XYZ file of C-alpha atoms in Angstrom:
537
model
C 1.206 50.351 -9.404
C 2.349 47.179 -10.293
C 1.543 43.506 -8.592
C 3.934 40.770 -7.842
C 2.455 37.704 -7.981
C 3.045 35.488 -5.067
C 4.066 31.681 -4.817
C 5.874 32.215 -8.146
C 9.670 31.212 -8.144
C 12.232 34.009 -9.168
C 13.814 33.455 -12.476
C 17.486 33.199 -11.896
C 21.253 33.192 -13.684
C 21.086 33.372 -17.543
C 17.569 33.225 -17.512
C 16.654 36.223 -15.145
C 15.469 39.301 -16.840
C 18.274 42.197 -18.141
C 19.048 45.168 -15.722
C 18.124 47.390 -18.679
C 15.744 45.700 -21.241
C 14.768 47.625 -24.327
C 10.930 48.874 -24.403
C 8.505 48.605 -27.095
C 6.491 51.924 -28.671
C 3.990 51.118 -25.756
C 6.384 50.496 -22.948
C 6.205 47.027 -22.999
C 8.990 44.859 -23.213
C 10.769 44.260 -26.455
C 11.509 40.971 -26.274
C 8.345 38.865 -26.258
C 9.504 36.334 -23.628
C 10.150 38.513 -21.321
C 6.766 40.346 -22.088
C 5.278 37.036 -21.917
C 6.702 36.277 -18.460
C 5.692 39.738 -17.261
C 2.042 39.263 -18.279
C 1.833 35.719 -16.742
C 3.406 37.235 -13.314
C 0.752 39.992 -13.332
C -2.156 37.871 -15.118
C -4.468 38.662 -11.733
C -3.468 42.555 -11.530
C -4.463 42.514 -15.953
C -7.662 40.593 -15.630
C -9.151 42.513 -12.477
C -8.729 45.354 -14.638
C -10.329 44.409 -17.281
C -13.511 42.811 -15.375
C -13.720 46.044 -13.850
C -13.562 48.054 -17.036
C -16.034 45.598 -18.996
C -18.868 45.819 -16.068
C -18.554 49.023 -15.309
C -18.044 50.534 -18.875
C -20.721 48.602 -19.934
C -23.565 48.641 -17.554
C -23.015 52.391 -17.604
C -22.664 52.762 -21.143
C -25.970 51.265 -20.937
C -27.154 53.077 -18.370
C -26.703 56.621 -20.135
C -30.008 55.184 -22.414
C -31.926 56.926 -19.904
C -30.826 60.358 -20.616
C -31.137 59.100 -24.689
C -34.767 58.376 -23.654
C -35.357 61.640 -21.705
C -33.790 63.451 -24.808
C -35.148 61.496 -27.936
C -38.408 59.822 -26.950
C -39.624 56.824 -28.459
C -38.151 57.870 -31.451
C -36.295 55.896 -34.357
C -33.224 57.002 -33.330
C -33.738 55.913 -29.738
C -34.761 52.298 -30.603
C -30.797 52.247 -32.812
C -29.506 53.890 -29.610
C -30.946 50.872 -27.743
C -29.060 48.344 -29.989
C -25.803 50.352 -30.013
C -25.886 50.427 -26.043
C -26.897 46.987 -25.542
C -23.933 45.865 -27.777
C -21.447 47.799 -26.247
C -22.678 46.399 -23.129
C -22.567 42.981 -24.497
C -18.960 43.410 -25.665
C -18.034 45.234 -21.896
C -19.783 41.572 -20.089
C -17.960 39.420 -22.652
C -14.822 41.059 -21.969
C -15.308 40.306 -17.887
C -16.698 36.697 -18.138
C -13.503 35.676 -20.737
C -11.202 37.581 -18.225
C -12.765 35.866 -15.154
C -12.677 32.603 -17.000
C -8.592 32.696 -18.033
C -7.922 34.147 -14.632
C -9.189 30.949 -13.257
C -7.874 29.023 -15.332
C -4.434 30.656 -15.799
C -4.574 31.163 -19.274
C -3.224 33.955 -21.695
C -4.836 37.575 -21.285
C -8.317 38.148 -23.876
C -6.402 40.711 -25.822
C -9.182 40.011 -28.866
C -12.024 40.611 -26.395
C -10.415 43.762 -25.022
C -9.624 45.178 -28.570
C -13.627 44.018 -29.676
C -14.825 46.050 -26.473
C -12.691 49.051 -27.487
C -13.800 49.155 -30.508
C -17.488 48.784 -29.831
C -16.800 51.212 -27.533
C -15.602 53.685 -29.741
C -17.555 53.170 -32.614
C -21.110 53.005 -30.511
C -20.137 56.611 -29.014
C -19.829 57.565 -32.549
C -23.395 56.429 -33.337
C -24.579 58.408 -30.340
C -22.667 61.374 -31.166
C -24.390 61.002 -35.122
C -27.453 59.962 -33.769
C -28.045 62.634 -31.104
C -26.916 65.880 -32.718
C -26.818 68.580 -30.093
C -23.788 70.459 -28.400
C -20.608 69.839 -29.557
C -19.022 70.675 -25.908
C -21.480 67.900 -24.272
C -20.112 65.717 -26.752
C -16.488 66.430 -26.237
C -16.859 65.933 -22.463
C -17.858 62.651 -22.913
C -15.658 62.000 -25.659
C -13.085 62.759 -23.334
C -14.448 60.541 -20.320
C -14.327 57.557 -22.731
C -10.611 58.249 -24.149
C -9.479 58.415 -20.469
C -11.088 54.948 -19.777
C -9.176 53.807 -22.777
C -5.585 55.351 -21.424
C -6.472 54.633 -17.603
C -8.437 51.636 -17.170
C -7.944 49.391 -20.303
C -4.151 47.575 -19.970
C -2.813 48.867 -23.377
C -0.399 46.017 -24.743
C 0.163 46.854 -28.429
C 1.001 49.675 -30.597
C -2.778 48.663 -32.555
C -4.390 49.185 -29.389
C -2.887 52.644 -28.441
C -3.411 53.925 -31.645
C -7.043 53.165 -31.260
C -8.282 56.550 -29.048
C -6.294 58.821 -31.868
C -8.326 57.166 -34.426
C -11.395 57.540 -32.594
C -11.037 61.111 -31.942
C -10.240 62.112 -35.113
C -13.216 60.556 -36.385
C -15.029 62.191 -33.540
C -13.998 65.450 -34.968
C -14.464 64.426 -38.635
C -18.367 63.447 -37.967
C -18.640 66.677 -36.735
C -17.553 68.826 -39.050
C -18.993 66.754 -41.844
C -22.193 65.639 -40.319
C -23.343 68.727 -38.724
C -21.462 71.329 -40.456
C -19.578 72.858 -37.532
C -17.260 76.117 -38.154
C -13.287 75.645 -37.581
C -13.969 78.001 -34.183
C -16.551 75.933 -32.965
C -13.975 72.727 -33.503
C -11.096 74.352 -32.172
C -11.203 73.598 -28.263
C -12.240 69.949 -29.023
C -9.344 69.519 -31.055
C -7.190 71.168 -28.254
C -8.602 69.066 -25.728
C -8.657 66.033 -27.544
C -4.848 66.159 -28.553
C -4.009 66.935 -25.288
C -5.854 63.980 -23.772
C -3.910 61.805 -25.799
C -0.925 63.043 -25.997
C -1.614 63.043 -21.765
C -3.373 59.026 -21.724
C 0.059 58.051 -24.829
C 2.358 59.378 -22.199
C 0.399 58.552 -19.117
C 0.311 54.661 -20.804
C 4.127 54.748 -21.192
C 4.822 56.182 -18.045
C 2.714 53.064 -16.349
C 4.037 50.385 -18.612
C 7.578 51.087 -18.322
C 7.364 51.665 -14.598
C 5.757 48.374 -13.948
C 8.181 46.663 -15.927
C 10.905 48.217 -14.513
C 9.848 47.416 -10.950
C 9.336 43.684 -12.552
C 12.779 43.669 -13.822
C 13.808 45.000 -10.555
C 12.230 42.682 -7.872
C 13.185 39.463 -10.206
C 16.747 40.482 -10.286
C 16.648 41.251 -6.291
C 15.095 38.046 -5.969
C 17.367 36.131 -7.980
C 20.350 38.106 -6.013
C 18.513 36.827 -2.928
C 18.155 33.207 -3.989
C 21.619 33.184 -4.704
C 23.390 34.797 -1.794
C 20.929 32.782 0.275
C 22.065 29.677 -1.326
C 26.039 30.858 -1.927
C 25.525 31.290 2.117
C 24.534 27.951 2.871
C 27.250 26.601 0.593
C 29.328 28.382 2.437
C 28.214 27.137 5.906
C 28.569 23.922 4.140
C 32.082 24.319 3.056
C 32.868 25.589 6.637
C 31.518 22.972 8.641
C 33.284 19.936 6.156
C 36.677 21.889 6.253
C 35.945 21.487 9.803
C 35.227 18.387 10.425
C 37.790 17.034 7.651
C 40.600 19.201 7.821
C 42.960 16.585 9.252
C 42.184 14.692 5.983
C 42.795 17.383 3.856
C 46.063 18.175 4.765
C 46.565 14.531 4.068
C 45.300 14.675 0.429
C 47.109 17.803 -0.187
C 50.302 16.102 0.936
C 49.949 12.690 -1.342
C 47.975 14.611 -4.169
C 49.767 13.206 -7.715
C 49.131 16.828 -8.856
C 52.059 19.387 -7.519
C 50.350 21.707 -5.169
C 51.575 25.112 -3.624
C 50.554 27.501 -1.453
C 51.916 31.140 -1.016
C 50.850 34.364 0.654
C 50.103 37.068 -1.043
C 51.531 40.171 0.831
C 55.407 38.634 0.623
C 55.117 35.743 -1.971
C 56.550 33.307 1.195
C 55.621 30.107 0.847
C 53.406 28.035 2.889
C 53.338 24.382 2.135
C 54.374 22.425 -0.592
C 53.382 19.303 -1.176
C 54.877 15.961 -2.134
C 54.825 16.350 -6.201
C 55.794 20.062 -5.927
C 58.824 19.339 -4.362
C 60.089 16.785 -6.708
C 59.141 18.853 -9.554
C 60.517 22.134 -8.605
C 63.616 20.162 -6.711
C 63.196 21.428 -3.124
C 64.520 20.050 -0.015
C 61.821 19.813 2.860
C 64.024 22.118 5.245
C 64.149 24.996 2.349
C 60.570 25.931 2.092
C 61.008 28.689 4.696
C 63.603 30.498 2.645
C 62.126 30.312 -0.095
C 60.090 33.110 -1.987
C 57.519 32.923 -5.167
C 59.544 35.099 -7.169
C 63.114 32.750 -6.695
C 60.944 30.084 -9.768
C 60.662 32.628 -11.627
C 61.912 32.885 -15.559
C 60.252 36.033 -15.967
C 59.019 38.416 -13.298
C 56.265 39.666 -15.908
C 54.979 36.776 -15.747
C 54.711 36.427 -12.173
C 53.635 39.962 -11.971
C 50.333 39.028 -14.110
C 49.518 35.914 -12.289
C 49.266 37.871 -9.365
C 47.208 41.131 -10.825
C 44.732 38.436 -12.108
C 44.482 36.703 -8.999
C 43.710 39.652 -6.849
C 41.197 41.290 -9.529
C 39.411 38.597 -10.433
C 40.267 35.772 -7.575
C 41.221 32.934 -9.925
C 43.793 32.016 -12.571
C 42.864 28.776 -14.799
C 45.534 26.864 -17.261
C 48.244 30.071 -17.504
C 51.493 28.954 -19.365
C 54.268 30.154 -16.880
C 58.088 28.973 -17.066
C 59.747 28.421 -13.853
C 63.052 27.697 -12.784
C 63.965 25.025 -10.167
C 66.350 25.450 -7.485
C 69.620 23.627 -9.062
C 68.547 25.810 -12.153
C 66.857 23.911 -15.209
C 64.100 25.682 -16.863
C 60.633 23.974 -16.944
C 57.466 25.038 -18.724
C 54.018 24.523 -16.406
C 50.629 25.317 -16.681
C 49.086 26.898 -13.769
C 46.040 27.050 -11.836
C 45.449 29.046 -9.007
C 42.765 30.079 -6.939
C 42.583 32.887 -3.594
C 41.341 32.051 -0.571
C 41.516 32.963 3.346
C 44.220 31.024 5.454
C 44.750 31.541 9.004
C 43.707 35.029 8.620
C 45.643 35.998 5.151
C 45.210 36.243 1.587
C 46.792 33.299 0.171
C 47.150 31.455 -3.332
C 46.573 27.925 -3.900
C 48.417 27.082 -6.672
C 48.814 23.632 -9.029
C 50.825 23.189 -11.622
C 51.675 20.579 -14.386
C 54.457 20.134 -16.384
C 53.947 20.415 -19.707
C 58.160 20.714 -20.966
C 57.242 17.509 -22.587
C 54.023 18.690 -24.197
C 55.649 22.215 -25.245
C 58.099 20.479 -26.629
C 56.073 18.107 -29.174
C 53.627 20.846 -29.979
C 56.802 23.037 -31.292
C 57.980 19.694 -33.441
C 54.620 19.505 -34.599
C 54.941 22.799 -35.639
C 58.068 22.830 -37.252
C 56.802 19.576 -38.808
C 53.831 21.052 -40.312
C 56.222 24.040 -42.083
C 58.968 21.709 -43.054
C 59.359 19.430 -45.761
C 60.480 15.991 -44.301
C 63.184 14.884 -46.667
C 64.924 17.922 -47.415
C 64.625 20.324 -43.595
C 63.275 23.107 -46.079
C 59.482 24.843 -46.062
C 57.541 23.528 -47.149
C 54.923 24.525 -50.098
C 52.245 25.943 -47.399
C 54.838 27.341 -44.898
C 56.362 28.981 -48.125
C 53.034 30.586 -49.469
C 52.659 32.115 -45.594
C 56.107 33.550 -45.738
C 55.710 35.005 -49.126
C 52.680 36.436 -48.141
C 54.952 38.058 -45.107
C 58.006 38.769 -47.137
C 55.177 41.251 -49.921
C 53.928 43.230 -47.046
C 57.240 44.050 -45.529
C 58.593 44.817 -48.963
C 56.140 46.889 -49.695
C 56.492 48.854 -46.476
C 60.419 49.313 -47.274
C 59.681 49.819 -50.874
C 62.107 47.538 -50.899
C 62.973 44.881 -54.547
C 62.175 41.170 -53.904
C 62.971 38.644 -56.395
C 61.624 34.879 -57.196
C 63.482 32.012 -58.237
C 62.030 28.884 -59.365
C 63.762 25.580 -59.528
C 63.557 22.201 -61.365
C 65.775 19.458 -61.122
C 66.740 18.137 -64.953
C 65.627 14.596 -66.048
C 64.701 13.312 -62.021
C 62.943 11.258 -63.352
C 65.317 9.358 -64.469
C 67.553 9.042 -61.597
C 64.562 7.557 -59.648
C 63.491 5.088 -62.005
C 67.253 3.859 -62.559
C 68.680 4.096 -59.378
C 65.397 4.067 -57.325
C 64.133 6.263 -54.758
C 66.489 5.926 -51.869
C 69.008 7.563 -54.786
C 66.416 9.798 -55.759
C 66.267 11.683 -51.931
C 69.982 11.629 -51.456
C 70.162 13.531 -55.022
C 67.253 15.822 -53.400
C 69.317 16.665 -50.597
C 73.052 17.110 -52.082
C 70.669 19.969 -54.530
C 69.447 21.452 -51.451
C 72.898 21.416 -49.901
C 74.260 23.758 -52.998
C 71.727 26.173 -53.124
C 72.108 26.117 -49.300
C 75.692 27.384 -50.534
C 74.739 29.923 -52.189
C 71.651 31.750 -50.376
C 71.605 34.447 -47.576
C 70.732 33.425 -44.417
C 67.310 35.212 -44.598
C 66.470 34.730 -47.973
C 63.859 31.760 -48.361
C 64.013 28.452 -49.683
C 61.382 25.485 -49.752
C 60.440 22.272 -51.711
C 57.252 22.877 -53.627
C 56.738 19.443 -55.591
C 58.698 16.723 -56.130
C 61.798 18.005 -57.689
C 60.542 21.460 -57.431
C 62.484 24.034 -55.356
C 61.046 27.783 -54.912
C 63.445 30.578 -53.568
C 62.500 33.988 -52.205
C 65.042 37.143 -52.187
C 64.065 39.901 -49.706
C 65.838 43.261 -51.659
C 67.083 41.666 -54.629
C 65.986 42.705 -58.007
C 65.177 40.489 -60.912
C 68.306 41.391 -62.735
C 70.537 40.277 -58.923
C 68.379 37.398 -59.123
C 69.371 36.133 -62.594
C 72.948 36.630 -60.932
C 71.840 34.870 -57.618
C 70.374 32.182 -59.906
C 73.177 31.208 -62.128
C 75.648 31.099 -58.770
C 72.596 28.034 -57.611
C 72.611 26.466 -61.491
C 76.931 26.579 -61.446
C 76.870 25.420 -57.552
C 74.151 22.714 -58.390
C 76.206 21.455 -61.651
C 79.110 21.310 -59.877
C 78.044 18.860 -56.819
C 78.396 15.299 -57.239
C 75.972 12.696 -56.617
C 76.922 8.998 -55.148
C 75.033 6.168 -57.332
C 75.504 2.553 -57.350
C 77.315 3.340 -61.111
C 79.399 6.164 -59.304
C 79.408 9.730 -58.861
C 77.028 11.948 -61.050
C 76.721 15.578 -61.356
C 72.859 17.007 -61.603
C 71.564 20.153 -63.472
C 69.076 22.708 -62.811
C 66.954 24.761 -64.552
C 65.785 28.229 -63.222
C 63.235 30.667 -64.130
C 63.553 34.671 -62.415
C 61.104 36.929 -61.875
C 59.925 40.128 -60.233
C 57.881 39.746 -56.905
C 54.812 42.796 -57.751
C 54.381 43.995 -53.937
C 51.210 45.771 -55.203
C 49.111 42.573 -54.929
C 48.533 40.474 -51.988
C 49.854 37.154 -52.889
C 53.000 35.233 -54.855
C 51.006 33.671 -57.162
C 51.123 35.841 -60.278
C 55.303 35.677 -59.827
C 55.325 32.197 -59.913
C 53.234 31.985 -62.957
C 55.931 33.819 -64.416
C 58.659 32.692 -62.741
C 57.182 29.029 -64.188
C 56.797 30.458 -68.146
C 60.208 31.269 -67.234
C 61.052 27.729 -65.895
C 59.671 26.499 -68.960
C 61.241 28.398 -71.495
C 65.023 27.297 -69.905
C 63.509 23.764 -69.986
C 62.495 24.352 -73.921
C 65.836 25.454 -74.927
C 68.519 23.027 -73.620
C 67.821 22.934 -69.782
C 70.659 23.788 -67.697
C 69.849 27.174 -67.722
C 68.863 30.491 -66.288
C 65.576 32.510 -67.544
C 64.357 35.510 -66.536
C 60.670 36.471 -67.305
C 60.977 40.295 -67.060
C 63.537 40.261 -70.000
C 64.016 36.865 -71.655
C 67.564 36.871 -70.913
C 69.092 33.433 -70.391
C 72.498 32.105 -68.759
């Protein structure tokens, strides 16, 4: 039966003690804090034990040298059985002075003294047992009185120290069947009796172990519950008795709160109160509250719908993204935050919001900043990798062609260094206006270096590429370009190639979309190349 210890606080939140630990090969806990904690909680139940099991086991360990006398004399073998008892006894009183000294003193159980006693125990019945001769049932008898002190009366903490009785009766057995020559009948009800003894004391010790800890698991969890119900209770009474007192003041802080503040009931969506802020924001009148419902702001019902399953499941809603629409109509994007309480007798919802139209509506420039290239309103080299990467999947899901074009403006260079940069971009852009021209409105273009363009064509072949290409190189050639020495007309030089939809990513196309580049570049520029057939346009 296991012991609480009293006095000691229960361990509580994060730190109190799983519902359903995992147990060691002894029963013990697995985790060696908790095991830890256990012991120290039961340190008085663990040490009376084993003060009881070193005086007794030992003074009548000792004790039994009478009958050795009465049997053996003042014999040789007597005088060793002397020294053997007298140790074990020593071992048994060392065992209850270091357990009655770290019970005072609060200090970790003697597991080295308990093991030394066991073993002395075990080792000094062996001596008897070699020393004595005689019946082999007498022998068994006690062997089995000393195995059940080991399994009943010794705490067993460790897999070592369990293991310890098998050991010792198999070597129990072994002496005699060596030592004194007895038959396989004559050994077979010790064996018998012996493995069931410890199969009886390993279960027995299990049984125990687990069943204390499991109470100790138990009672800290009830007493954590406790603690915190007892304090949630007085918070409570707390709460209660400053609502009270402060209501008036309340209503007054709800009223002026900066923050736009709500409150609706549950079983009809009415609402309540509004405050201040909430009205401005969602553009109500003070005389309209009482016609009004929850679901009239709504954008989206489904959205309303989940506030509210999340509010009555788990009592709270914290930072949702809702859109609501005011009463003279304009859509607004709010975060909300929402909690359920008791009013006047009902389940109601005390709701804030924020406007975040403003915030929504940076974070989506950001975005689009991020994917598009500033100069020319195309994607950019990173948003165009991602929607390659897109483009190969769904292609290879339609089986579907997709072909790669890869652009390079002829001799940029130099434009910028004779007109300047300001020249430079507005050449940039009257380039992306003709391939603009030209494309599909879901085929894919971006700016992927400096005078660099890369162009993606969902279920177009190579071959309708080189054709796709040459309408971008005539379109390109064909658009003029204002400079300070008057209108200019750019070229372009294009390499084609094959998107594989067998591999994950773009980059094998464009290296051969860029040989391609290259090779249109070595022979003239102003030209088309294809990589999968070295044609050129």
């Amino acid at each position: 039966m296991t012991r609480q210890v009293t006095g000691q606080p229960p361990v509580r939140g994060r730190d109190a003690p799983e519902r359903d630990p995992v147990y060691s090969l002894v029963g013990g806990f697995a985790d060696g804090r908790l095991e830890a904690d256990f012991r120290r909680s039961h340190h008085g139940w663990f040490n009376g034990r084993l003060i009881t099991a070193g005086l007794l086991g030992g003074i009548l360990y000792f004790v039994a040298l009478l009958y050795d006398h009465a049997v053996l004399g003042d014999s040789n073998a007597y005088h060793w059985l002397f020294v053997d008892r007298l140790a074990v006894m020593a071992a048994g009183l060392w065992l209850a002075a270091r357990a009655h000294y770290n019970g005072k003193r609060d200090r970790a159980l003697p597991v080295f003294s308990m093991l030394a006693f066991e073993l002395a125990l075990a080792l000094g019945f062996l001596g008897v047992v070699f020393l004595h001769g005689g019946s082999i049932v007498f022998h068994t008898m006690s062997m089995l009185a000393i195995v059940t002190v080991f399994y009943i009366f010794l705490p067993n903490l460790s897999t070592g120290q369990l293991l310890i009785p098998w050991v010792f009766s198999v070597a129990f057995l072994v002496i005699f069947r060596i030592a004194f020559e007895a038959t396989s009948i004559e050994l077979t009800i010790p064996v018998l009796l012996l493995l069931l003894s410890n199969l009886m004391g390993t279960f027995f010790v299990r049984l125990i172990n687990r069943s204390q800890r499991g109470e100790y698991v138990t009672v800290q969890a009830l007493q954590s519950l406790n603690a915190e119900l007892r304090q949630e209770i007085a918070d409570r009474k707390l709460v209660e008795a400053r609502l009270r007192e402060s209501e008036d003041n309340l209503k007054h802080l709800f009223e002026v709160a900066p923050v736009p503040l709500v409150l609706t009931r549950d079983r009809d969506g009415a609402i309540l109160r509004m405050n201040h802020a909430a009205s401005l924001l969602l553009r109500v009148e003070p005389g309209e509250i009482s016609d009004l419902r929850t679901p009239d702001f709504y954008v989206d019902l489904r959205e309303r719908e989940q506030v509210i399953t999340r509010l009555r499941t788990q009592g709270a809603v914290e930072g949702a993204d809702v859109h609501l629409r005011t009463v003279d109509g304009k859509t607004i994007e709010t975060m909300l935050t929402a909690v359920r309480t008791e009013y006047d007798g009902e389940t109601v919802y005390f709701v804030g919001l924020v406007d975040i139209s403003e915030r929504k509506r940076i974070e989506r420039e950001l975005q689009r900043l991020a994917r598009t290239d500033t100069l020319t309103g195309l994607h950019n080299r990173r948003s165009f990798f991602e929607l390659a990467e897109r483009e190969i999947l769904r292609a290879r899901r339609k089986r579907a062609p997709l072909a790669l074009l890869l652009l390079d403006v002829d001799e940029f260079k130099q434009i910028n260094d004779r007109f300047g940069h300001a020249v430079g971009d507005n050449a940039l852009n009257s380039v992306v206006e003709a391939i603009g021209r030209c494309l599909r409105e879901y085929d894919i273009a971006a700016r992927i270096g400096g005078e660099e363009f890369a162009i993606l064509l969902p279920e177009m072949s190579a071959e309708w590429g080189v054709d796709a290409a040459e309408r971008v190189r005539e379109a390109v050639a064909a658009t003029p370009v204002t400079t300070p020495d008057g209108m200019i007309h750019l070229t372009v030089s294009i390499g084609v190639s094959a998107v594989d939809c067998n591999v994950a990513t773009i980059d094998r196309a464009l290296s051969q979309a860029d040989a391609a580049l290259y090779e249109a570049k070595r022979s003239g520029r102003n030209r088309v190349a294809s990589a999968d057939d070295g044609t050129q346009g």
